[in-house]
XYZ file of C-alpha atoms in Angstrom:
641
model
C -1.884 -23.909 -3.382
C -3.367 -20.398 -3.013
C -2.447 -19.346 -6.516
C -2.426 -21.170 -9.845
C -1.458 -20.123 -13.345
C -3.741 -20.910 -16.257
C -2.150 -22.027 -19.500
C -3.603 -21.284 -22.911
C -6.323 -19.128 -21.413
C -6.860 -17.461 -24.778
C -7.836 -20.674 -26.531
C -9.429 -22.823 -23.859
C -12.965 -21.537 -23.403
C -13.678 -23.831 -20.467
C -10.927 -22.278 -18.364
C -12.190 -18.736 -18.921
C -14.560 -17.782 -16.058
C -16.551 -15.390 -18.286
C -16.377 -16.667 -21.904
C -18.720 -13.933 -23.108
C -15.990 -11.281 -22.618
C -13.023 -13.358 -23.751
C -12.524 -10.999 -26.697
C -11.622 -8.242 -24.227
C -10.066 -10.074 -21.260
C -8.129 -13.298 -20.850
C -7.492 -15.275 -17.670
C -3.893 -15.190 -16.406
C -4.059 -16.855 -12.995
C -6.314 -17.697 -10.078
C -5.429 -16.152 -6.724
C -7.473 -17.096 -3.630
C -10.985 -15.651 -4.187
C -10.170 -13.627 -7.299
C -9.162 -13.967 -10.945
C -6.227 -12.090 -12.453
C -7.426 -10.994 -15.901
C -5.314 -9.434 -18.670
C -6.813 -6.722 -20.855
C -6.522 -7.550 -24.558
C -7.405 -3.970 -25.480
C -4.195 -2.688 -23.834
C -1.878 -4.907 -25.889
C 1.051 -4.823 -26.461
C 1.103 -3.331 -22.953
C 0.346 -6.016 -20.374
C -2.291 -4.746 -17.955
C -3.532 -7.166 -15.310
C -6.710 -6.512 -13.314
C -7.859 -8.381 -10.231
C -11.563 -9.312 -10.248
C -13.562 -11.201 -7.634
C -14.879 -14.563 -8.757
C -18.463 -13.401 -8.367
C -18.180 -9.938 -9.923
C -16.825 -8.289 -13.071
C -17.170 -4.736 -11.740
C -13.392 -4.146 -11.676
C -13.190 -5.089 -15.359
C -15.953 -2.646 -16.223
C -14.204 0.126 -14.271
C -11.003 -0.546 -16.220
C -12.828 -0.341 -19.568
C -14.636 2.850 -18.533
C -11.415 4.491 -17.352
C -8.907 3.356 -19.992
C -11.061 2.407 -23.018
C -14.231 4.553 -22.803
C -14.934 4.043 -26.496
C -15.266 0.288 -25.844
C -17.621 0.637 -22.885
C -20.768 0.244 -24.971
C -19.430 -2.966 -26.514
C -18.570 -4.333 -23.067
C -22.063 -3.457 -21.790
C -23.684 -5.192 -24.758
C -21.683 -8.369 -24.109
C -22.743 -8.414 -20.463
C -26.412 -7.726 -21.249
C -26.570 -10.371 -23.995
C -25.050 -12.913 -21.624
C -27.624 -12.073 -18.936
C -30.492 -12.465 -21.427
C -29.226 -15.865 -22.578
C -28.752 -16.949 -18.988
C -32.244 -15.876 -17.935
C -33.874 -17.557 -20.945
C -32.060 -20.824 -20.321
C -32.885 -20.754 -16.616
C -36.614 -20.369 -17.368
C -36.611 -23.616 -19.364
C -35.021 -25.831 -16.730
C -35.888 -25.593 -13.042
C -33.127 -24.567 -10.688
C -31.911 -27.333 -8.436
C -30.572 -26.397 -5.029
C -27.111 -27.710 -4.217
C -27.218 -30.578 -1.798
C -25.047 -30.682 1.272
C -22.830 -33.755 0.968
C -23.522 -36.441 3.514
C -20.793 -36.593 6.115
C -22.412 -39.315 8.104
C -19.967 -41.932 6.877
C -17.576 -42.747 9.729
C -13.996 -41.613 9.167
C -14.933 -39.172 6.409
C -13.545 -36.220 8.362
C -11.114 -36.729 11.207
C -11.233 -34.857 14.495
C -7.975 -33.056 13.639
C -9.396 -31.861 10.328
C -12.565 -30.647 12.024
C -10.566 -28.733 14.640
C -8.495 -27.092 11.916
C -11.604 -26.060 9.979
C -13.187 -24.591 13.105
C -9.989 -22.667 13.869
C -9.883 -21.260 10.327
C -13.544 -20.244 10.569
C -13.024 -18.405 13.864
C -9.969 -16.503 12.569
C -11.197 -15.622 9.078
C -14.716 -14.636 10.188
C -13.518 -12.529 13.163
C -15.525 -14.700 15.538
C -15.157 -14.603 19.326
C -13.608 -17.706 20.854
C -16.814 -18.397 22.772
C -18.658 -19.195 19.523
C -17.517 -22.836 19.786
C -19.489 -23.196 23.029
C -22.800 -21.862 21.715
C -25.488 -24.591 21.435
C -26.383 -23.716 17.846
C -22.775 -24.019 16.648
C -22.350 -27.361 18.433
C -25.564 -28.637 16.898
C -24.468 -27.517 13.428
C -21.106 -29.277 13.612
C -22.372 -32.426 15.292
C -25.193 -32.756 12.751
C -22.820 -32.520 9.797
C -20.136 -34.664 11.390
C -20.446 -36.611 14.645
C -17.342 -35.263 16.359
C -16.720 -33.371 19.559
C -16.403 -29.585 19.260
C -13.377 -28.263 21.137
C -13.870 -25.907 24.052
C -13.015 -22.217 24.182
C -9.869 -22.870 26.230
C -8.679 -25.508 23.773
C -9.368 -23.143 20.874
C -7.212 -20.419 22.477
C -4.365 -22.895 22.881
C -4.685 -24.126 19.290
C -4.725 -20.566 17.933
C -1.588 -19.706 19.881
C 0.163 -22.837 18.565
C -0.979 -22.108 14.995
C 0.321 -18.538 15.274
C 3.735 -19.804 16.391
C 3.801 -22.242 13.471
C 2.815 -19.478 11.052
C 5.576 -17.282 12.473
C 8.161 -20.025 11.816
C 6.917 -20.308 8.219
C 7.335 -16.543 7.735
C 10.831 -16.620 9.258
C 11.785 -19.448 6.898
C 10.502 -17.525 3.873
C 12.278 -14.340 4.922
C 15.544 -16.233 5.397
C 15.616 -16.840 1.626
C 15.101 -13.141 0.812
C 17.923 -10.618 0.490
C 15.958 -7.376 0.822
C 12.972 -6.634 3.036
C 10.958 -3.499 3.809
C 8.658 -2.815 6.752
C 5.896 -0.372 7.638
C 4.931 0.558 11.186
C 2.481 2.771 13.034
C 0.747 3.145 16.407
C -2.913 2.475 17.108
C -5.098 3.103 20.154
C -8.419 1.430 20.975
C -10.319 0.656 24.197
C -7.752 2.560 26.292
C -4.928 0.369 24.941
C -2.078 1.180 22.578
C -0.481 -1.080 19.982
C 2.466 -1.018 17.599
C 1.755 -2.655 14.256
C 4.448 -3.878 11.851
C 4.077 -5.327 8.353
C 6.779 -6.814 6.140
C 7.141 -6.675 2.346
C 9.512 -8.256 -0.150
C 9.816 -9.049 -3.865
C 10.308 -12.608 -5.060
C 13.488 -12.701 -7.134
C 12.065 -15.348 -9.479
C 8.512 -14.193 -10.177
C 9.225 -10.500 -9.342
C 5.889 -10.402 -7.517
C 5.502 -8.540 -4.244
C 4.619 -10.471 -1.104
C 3.510 -9.171 2.262
C 3.132 -10.454 5.791
C 1.839 -9.029 9.044
C 4.544 -9.367 11.690
C 3.162 -7.937 14.899
C 0.460 -6.006 16.706
C 2.122 -5.534 20.094
C 0.889 -3.564 23.096
C 2.890 -0.454 23.972
C 2.972 0.506 27.639
C 3.432 4.068 28.836
C 4.223 7.073 26.666
C 5.005 6.524 22.995
C 8.434 8.123 23.217
C 11.068 7.720 20.537
C 13.187 5.265 22.539
C 10.200 3.049 23.399
C 9.213 2.813 19.738
C 12.810 2.213 18.650
C 13.234 -0.629 21.149
C 9.950 -2.273 20.154
C 10.616 -2.018 16.416
C 14.168 -3.328 16.678
C 12.913 -6.213 18.814
C 10.372 -7.231 16.160
C 13.000 -7.000 13.390
C 15.359 -9.188 15.432
C 12.572 -11.633 16.282
C 12.050 -12.362 12.582
C 15.812 -12.245 11.819
C 15.507 -9.392 9.319
C 17.342 -6.592 11.121
C 20.213 -6.632 8.616
C 17.915 -7.084 5.610
C 15.489 -4.173 6.031
C 16.218 -1.521 3.408
C 13.624 1.034 4.565
C 10.882 1.379 7.157
C 7.899 3.543 6.221
C 6.032 5.479 8.917
C 3.918 8.603 9.157
C 5.455 11.965 10.070
C 4.866 11.687 13.815
C 7.537 13.461 15.838
C 8.293 10.339 17.919
C 9.002 8.239 14.829
C 11.040 11.027 13.227
C 13.237 11.385 16.312
C 13.669 7.621 16.679
C 14.968 7.255 13.127
C 17.004 10.456 13.332
C 18.905 9.091 16.337
C 18.997 5.366 15.620
C 18.271 5.067 11.899
C 20.737 4.420 9.112
C 22.059 7.631 7.573
C 21.735 8.514 3.932
C 24.878 7.849 1.975
C 25.527 11.507 1.184
C 25.118 12.409 4.873
C 27.460 9.655 5.943
C 30.030 10.845 3.414
C 29.856 14.415 4.711
C 30.273 13.248 8.310
C 33.271 11.154 7.344
C 34.940 14.080 5.548
C 34.404 16.375 8.523
C 35.764 13.816 10.990
C 39.028 13.173 9.097
C 41.860 14.627 11.144
C 45.187 15.945 9.794
C 48.223 13.692 9.749
C 49.930 15.603 12.536
C 46.920 15.145 14.807
C 46.926 11.439 14.051
C 50.601 11.173 15.009
C 49.967 13.070 18.220
C 47.090 10.765 19.079
C 49.214 7.679 18.414
C 51.769 8.870 20.958
C 49.158 9.469 23.656
C 48.054 6.819 26.071
C 45.065 4.635 25.304
C 41.992 5.712 27.264
C 39.247 3.187 27.992
C 35.618 4.266 28.119
C 32.649 2.758 29.913
C 30.419 1.461 27.115
C 27.293 1.419 29.264
C 27.775 5.109 30.057
C 28.092 5.903 26.346
C 24.895 4.001 25.502
C 22.979 5.882 28.191
C 23.686 9.289 26.636
C 21.333 8.986 23.603
C 24.256 8.713 21.236
C 22.259 6.677 18.731
C 24.096 3.451 19.538
C 21.469 1.780 21.732
C 19.309 0.581 18.843
C 19.863 -0.089 15.160
C 17.064 0.972 12.840
C 17.036 0.980 9.004
C 16.593 3.948 6.673
C 13.431 5.931 7.282
C 10.793 6.721 4.667
C 8.020 9.214 5.380
C 4.601 8.021 4.276
C 3.892 9.786 0.978
C 0.117 9.431 1.396
C 0.245 11.088 4.806
C 2.236 13.971 3.319
C -0.172 14.317 0.392
C -3.054 14.378 2.840
C -1.338 17.211 4.736
C -0.865 19.057 1.452
C -4.542 18.700 0.517
C -5.764 19.824 3.959
C -3.264 21.927 5.930
C -1.407 23.486 2.998
C -4.559 23.945 0.902
C -6.157 25.934 3.727
C -3.087 28.139 4.152
C -3.748 30.294 1.102
C -2.893 33.833 2.176
C -2.559 37.301 0.683
C -5.021 39.982 -0.388
C -5.371 38.443 -3.869
C -6.836 35.295 -2.314
C -9.607 36.990 -0.324
C -12.217 36.226 -2.989
C -11.166 32.582 -3.011
C -11.350 32.384 0.799
C -14.764 34.044 0.930
C -16.168 31.742 -1.760
C -14.573 28.673 -0.176
C -15.971 29.406 3.289
C -19.461 30.045 1.913
C -19.556 26.901 -0.262
C -18.122 24.565 2.356
C -20.405 25.950 5.083
C -23.402 24.826 3.025
C -21.698 21.514 2.248
C -21.103 20.772 5.931
C -24.690 21.705 6.782
C -25.869 19.283 4.102
C -23.545 16.489 5.300
C -24.482 16.925 8.973
C -28.250 16.913 8.482
C -28.331 14.002 6.038
C -26.188 11.847 8.347
C -28.271 12.461 11.496
C -31.854 12.161 10.273
C -33.665 9.196 8.750
C -36.145 11.564 7.103
C -33.286 13.467 5.481
C -31.772 10.174 4.313
C -35.034 9.196 2.641
C -35.384 12.643 1.039
C -31.908 12.429 -0.512
C -32.581 8.884 -1.719
C -35.819 10.012 -3.398
C -34.519 13.197 -4.988
C -30.885 12.404 -5.795
C -30.874 8.608 -6.287
C -27.503 8.686 -4.479
C -26.510 9.434 -0.887
C -24.112 12.182 0.110
C -20.735 11.140 1.507
C -19.570 12.646 4.786
C -15.869 13.560 5.166
C -13.832 11.633 7.703
C -10.660 13.140 9.136
C -8.964 9.750 9.471
C -9.560 8.790 5.837
C -7.405 10.158 3.041
C -9.231 11.980 0.206
C -12.566 11.837 2.050
C -13.238 15.559 1.555
C -12.581 15.293 -2.179
C -14.883 12.257 -2.464
C -17.644 14.072 -0.568
C -17.418 17.151 -2.826
C -17.191 14.973 -5.928
C -20.454 13.246 -4.932
C -22.268 16.604 -4.689
C -20.914 17.622 -8.097
C -21.936 14.266 -9.574
C -25.513 14.537 -8.239
C -25.743 18.078 -9.591
C -24.511 16.910 -13.004
C -26.629 13.742 -13.286
C -29.840 14.676 -11.451
C -29.822 18.406 -12.154
C -29.904 21.511 -10.016
C -33.531 20.930 -9.030
C -32.634 17.757 -7.100
C -30.151 19.668 -4.924
C -32.656 22.496 -4.512
C -35.416 20.123 -3.357
C -33.103 18.585 -0.760
C -31.961 21.986 0.517
C -35.583 23.173 0.748
C -36.676 20.050 2.648
C -33.757 20.322 5.085
C -34.065 24.116 5.422
C -30.569 24.792 4.079
C -29.655 27.698 1.830
C -29.352 26.638 -1.794
C -25.941 26.779 -3.473
C -25.347 29.918 -5.504
C -24.235 29.223 -9.103
C -20.816 30.692 -8.228
C -20.537 28.339 -5.251
C -21.463 25.317 -7.343
C -18.934 26.415 -9.970
C -16.345 26.640 -7.194
C -17.108 23.071 -6.071
C -16.773 21.837 -9.657
C -13.347 23.480 -9.965
C -12.313 22.253 -6.509
C -13.100 18.660 -7.496
C -11.180 19.069 -10.771
C -8.098 20.459 -8.972
C -8.087 17.890 -6.175
C -8.711 14.900 -8.453
C -5.017 14.464 -9.442
C -4.052 14.555 -5.751
C -6.650 11.894 -4.929
C -5.455 9.753 -7.847
C -1.856 10.024 -6.615
C -3.017 8.935 -3.161
C -4.812 5.897 -4.559
C -1.769 4.883 -6.591
C 0.742 5.192 -3.759
C -1.353 3.483 -1.091
C -1.383 0.228 -3.043
C 0.497 -2.796 -1.824
C 0.712 -5.674 -4.289
C 1.787 -3.680 -7.367
C 3.563 -0.678 -5.820
C 7.328 -0.160 -5.672
C 9.433 2.625 -4.229
C 10.290 3.676 -7.779
C 6.660 4.666 -8.294
C 6.975 7.608 -5.878
C 8.880 10.152 -7.961
C 7.088 9.548 -11.299
C 3.793 10.009 -9.437
C 4.955 13.262 -7.829
C 6.377 14.655 -11.075
C 3.195 13.711 -12.936
C 1.088 15.356 -10.219
C 3.168 18.520 -10.441
C 2.711 18.634 -14.232
C -1.057 18.146 -13.952
C -1.346 20.995 -11.451
C 0.718 23.236 -13.710
C -1.674 22.621 -16.603
C -4.647 23.410 -14.371
C -3.303 26.913 -13.649
C -4.449 28.283 -16.998
C -7.911 26.676 -16.938
C -8.931 27.628 -13.373
C -10.961 30.771 -12.761
C -11.716 30.560 -9.047
C -9.311 27.929 -7.656
C -5.989 29.322 -8.886
C -4.887 30.081 -5.263
C -5.633 26.445 -4.397
C -3.424 25.237 -7.255
C -0.584 27.484 -6.067
C -0.998 26.267 -2.480
C -0.797 22.632 -3.613
C 2.308 23.347 -5.694
C 3.993 25.061 -2.761
C 2.997 22.195 -0.477
C 4.568 19.625 -2.816
C 7.783 21.639 -2.963
C 7.791 22.112 0.817
C 7.180 18.491 1.789
C 8.707 16.602 -1.159
C 11.404 19.012 -2.376
C 14.333 17.038 -0.962
C 12.716 13.681 -1.714
C 12.349 14.549 -5.406
C 16.121 15.056 -5.640
C 17.226 11.974 -3.694
C 19.519 9.882 -5.953
C 18.374 6.513 -4.618
C 14.700 7.262 -5.273
C 15.564 8.565 -8.754
C 17.482 5.355 -9.414
C 14.528 3.307 -8.147
C 12.282 4.937 -10.749
C 14.825 4.398 -13.542
C 15.180 0.733 -12.566
C 11.460 0.107 -13.076
C 11.066 -0.991 -16.734
C 7.733 0.822 -17.113
C 9.417 4.190 -16.455
C 13.179 4.072 -17.045
C 13.988 7.662 -18.144
C 10.610 8.638 -19.598
C 9.038 10.082 -16.433
C 10.946 13.399 -16.443
C 12.809 15.626 -18.871
C 15.105 17.193 -16.258
C 18.593 16.047 -17.223
C 20.183 16.836 -13.857
C 17.632 14.614 -12.089
C 18.194 11.705 -14.478
C 21.980 12.090 -14.308
C 21.907 11.922 -10.507
C 19.989 8.654 -10.675
C 22.195 7.177 -13.406
C 25.337 8.093 -11.440
C 23.886 6.333 -8.410
C 23.206 3.220 -10.492
C 26.697 3.176 -11.995
C 28.349 3.639 -8.605
C 26.348 0.879 -6.980
C 26.824 -1.499 -9.884
C 30.551 -1.005 -9.304
C 30.070 -1.600 -5.572
C 28.335 -4.895 -6.236
C 31.135 -5.728 -8.625
C 33.815 -5.177 -5.986
C 31.947 -7.533 -3.662
C 31.940 -10.232 -6.330
C 35.597 -9.923 -7.301
C 36.751 -9.873 -3.679
C 35.169 -13.290 -3.175
C 36.893 -14.779 -6.233
C 40.079 -16.110 -4.640
C 41.077 -18.235 -7.654
C 42.640 -15.220 -9.386
C 46.200 -14.121 -8.809
C 46.784 -10.845 -6.980
C 47.561 -8.985 -10.205
C 44.588 -10.435 -12.109
C 42.282 -9.787 -9.193
C 43.500 -6.175 -8.982
C 42.489 -5.456 -12.601
C 39.511 -7.863 -12.800
C 36.867 -5.269 -12.015
C 37.882 -3.109 -14.989
C 36.532 -5.475 -17.628
C 33.522 -6.482 -15.546
C 32.791 -2.825 -14.869
C 32.666 -2.096 -18.594
C 30.250 -4.982 -19.101
C 27.955 -3.732 -16.347
C 27.919 -0.202 -17.782
C 27.066 -1.776 -21.119
C 24.265 -3.705 -19.405
C 22.814 -0.424 -18.122
C 22.910 1.086 -21.612
C 21.208 -1.976 -23.102
C 18.550 -1.844 -20.405
C 17.789 1.812 -21.089
C 17.596 1.320 -24.856
C 15.723 -1.999 -24.814
C 12.520 -1.918 -26.891
C 10.917 -4.965 -25.267
C 7.541 -4.610 -23.482
C 7.980 -2.609 -20.285
C 7.064 -5.369 -17.831
C 8.957 -6.427 -14.725
C 9.998 -9.631 -16.510
C 12.423 -7.520 -18.547
C 14.718 -7.410 -15.495
C 15.495 -11.117 -15.912
C 17.486 -10.187 -19.033
C 19.781 -7.903 -17.028
C 20.901 -9.731 -13.854
C 22.967 -6.905 -12.315
C 20.257 -4.336 -13.011
C 17.709 -6.736 -11.527
C 19.676 -7.154 -8.304
C 19.990 -3.406 -7.754
C 16.353 -2.838 -8.739
C 15.180 -5.335 -6.132
C 17.259 -3.563 -3.496
C 15.993 -0.025 -4.114
C 12.399 -0.955 -5.046
C 11.595 -3.277 -2.161
C 10.431 -0.406 0.060
C 6.905 1.009 0.004
C 6.243 4.749 -0.404
C 3.277 4.664 2.016
C 2.374 2.995 5.306
C -1.152 2.091 4.157
C -0.420 -1.607 4.756
C -0.112 -0.940 8.477
C -3.347 1.056 8.407
C -5.067 -1.977 6.880
C -3.673 -4.142 9.674
C -5.281 -1.814 12.227
C -8.571 -1.868 10.293
C -8.696 -5.656 10.662
C -7.670 -5.337 14.314
C -10.603 -2.989 14.892
C -12.987 -5.671 13.591
C -11.597 -8.085 16.183
C -11.141 -5.744 19.135
C -14.771 -4.638 19.435
C -16.603 -3.266 22.452
C -17.944 -6.727 23.292
C -14.388 -8.126 23.208
C -12.732 -5.298 25.122
C -11.214 -7.818 27.572
C -9.469 -9.758 24.795
C -5.877 -10.461 25.787
C -3.278 -8.746 23.604
C -1.562 -12.071 22.825
C -4.835 -13.640 21.647
C -5.608 -10.540 19.593
C -2.243 -10.700 17.842
C -2.463 -14.445 17.219
C -5.957 -14.306 15.701
C -5.075 -11.222 13.663
C -1.841 -12.627 12.221
C -3.481 -15.959 11.347
C -6.150 -14.122 9.385
C -3.848 -11.699 7.548
C -1.213 -14.350 6.765
C -3.644 -17.078 5.703
C -2.212 -17.139 2.151
C 1.352 -17.795 3.378
C 1.980 -21.543 3.283
C 5.006 -23.786 3.483
């Protein structure tokens, strides 16, 4: 099992991995190489934090961010534990762990050895030729006298293991009602690939699960029809074409056109089209009297009518849009009133870029920064979200912690003009304004704990934070206005979409507390009521044991009970955890449907990051099928039968 739950973690000291901090954190479960710890300081709110088995840094970050007044206590506990550990280790000599003797015949079978070697190659991003190196053969044969398989055999075994893993994923997805996917394109070594990841929520544990589905080569131009055909083929291959609620991509024009032509329409759009297409009764009678005309279906499908492929609803990546807001829209501040801001911004960032360029290209500059600032500067990267904010924040942090003289010494050594106090004040304000945007990006690009219902509360909270910053800013007011206009421009329609509003309401942690706009909440509540009734009609239509008259009026009483269930859900005072949904079965079913999707395509970006570690310059001739097999085995290693 890759995950286990710990019982009575509060009382059993032996089961707690770090007993010295058990007054602040308790162990909930063990997942692969990490512990899931629950913060006791957040009670009654249940806050779970993932921490690696060999580090408590994530726990310290949580205390520093959420409970700063308890940080000193946490630090004392850690330091006291280290002192006790060092004193005890000085008394007794450290014994090195012995490698168990595998010399006994039959201890490890050849099949087990082959499986372990395969797992090592996939998880460690090793080339297939590693099994033929003399040192690796000597290592394995010394520990266990078995034959090491050849490179060709390893390729065959990896392909077979990938097929088996694919069947396991298909079996798991067959038991799921709602699925969401993310997709994107990636180019490396003069080759292009389409990546697809899959996400769903377990109806019993209400935990999110993910799987990498494909990393397929794309030949020729990445036109809308090529992408639509490839994506539909992958959905059909895993038998999820009818289950996908939304597919999240970036705002590339090819993806937008593909989903505009072949994607599922929004309900309000479909309703409008239906109303416009209804013909008068007289026209219908005239048509009934005319002769039936047969059409060539193949000719219809060749005219880009949107019938060739079937794609799900489209969701633009919220992180990609926020990145556009923080870069493109933030730089589009115009008007005579913003000339001072532009002049100050250009001057400050010119010095920043000079500092970043010189410190990243010279070893002497690197050593100077290390000596004077005790921290290195971060260089912005266009392909990484929030990189500019992080780079500016690092300069501000060094200035705050090490003082102005440290920055001055570096600028003097590198022959760069020193920042004027007004320019440094501008950078401080810039970091303060962009911090809420960066926080929103970090929240939405999550995977294991993110739902579609998180999108609108995050955007509304970001809008409120920017509004409060208007009064406190002296130099960056035009930047605040540009960000506000960018949010309205790129998310205006999204923030009024009834399904997304309903998704937020159907998350117990938010319900109706994330906005005070009554018209927004009413739109979401109307959506919920209408779709609870829709689910109800599906249930009553299946119940054939009722007479025609009873069946006709059956939904009236059930409808009242479901509306009452919604009211009880909204007024429930229980802790706002996902487990609350188990109490309201109809609410839970609709919540799973609208919250399965992801607001960002960061999962697909992570897939490509792992692919880049495999598809290196030395492995540029790696076959696309072998690349996909090794990649999927690594990313889906936690998915078992």
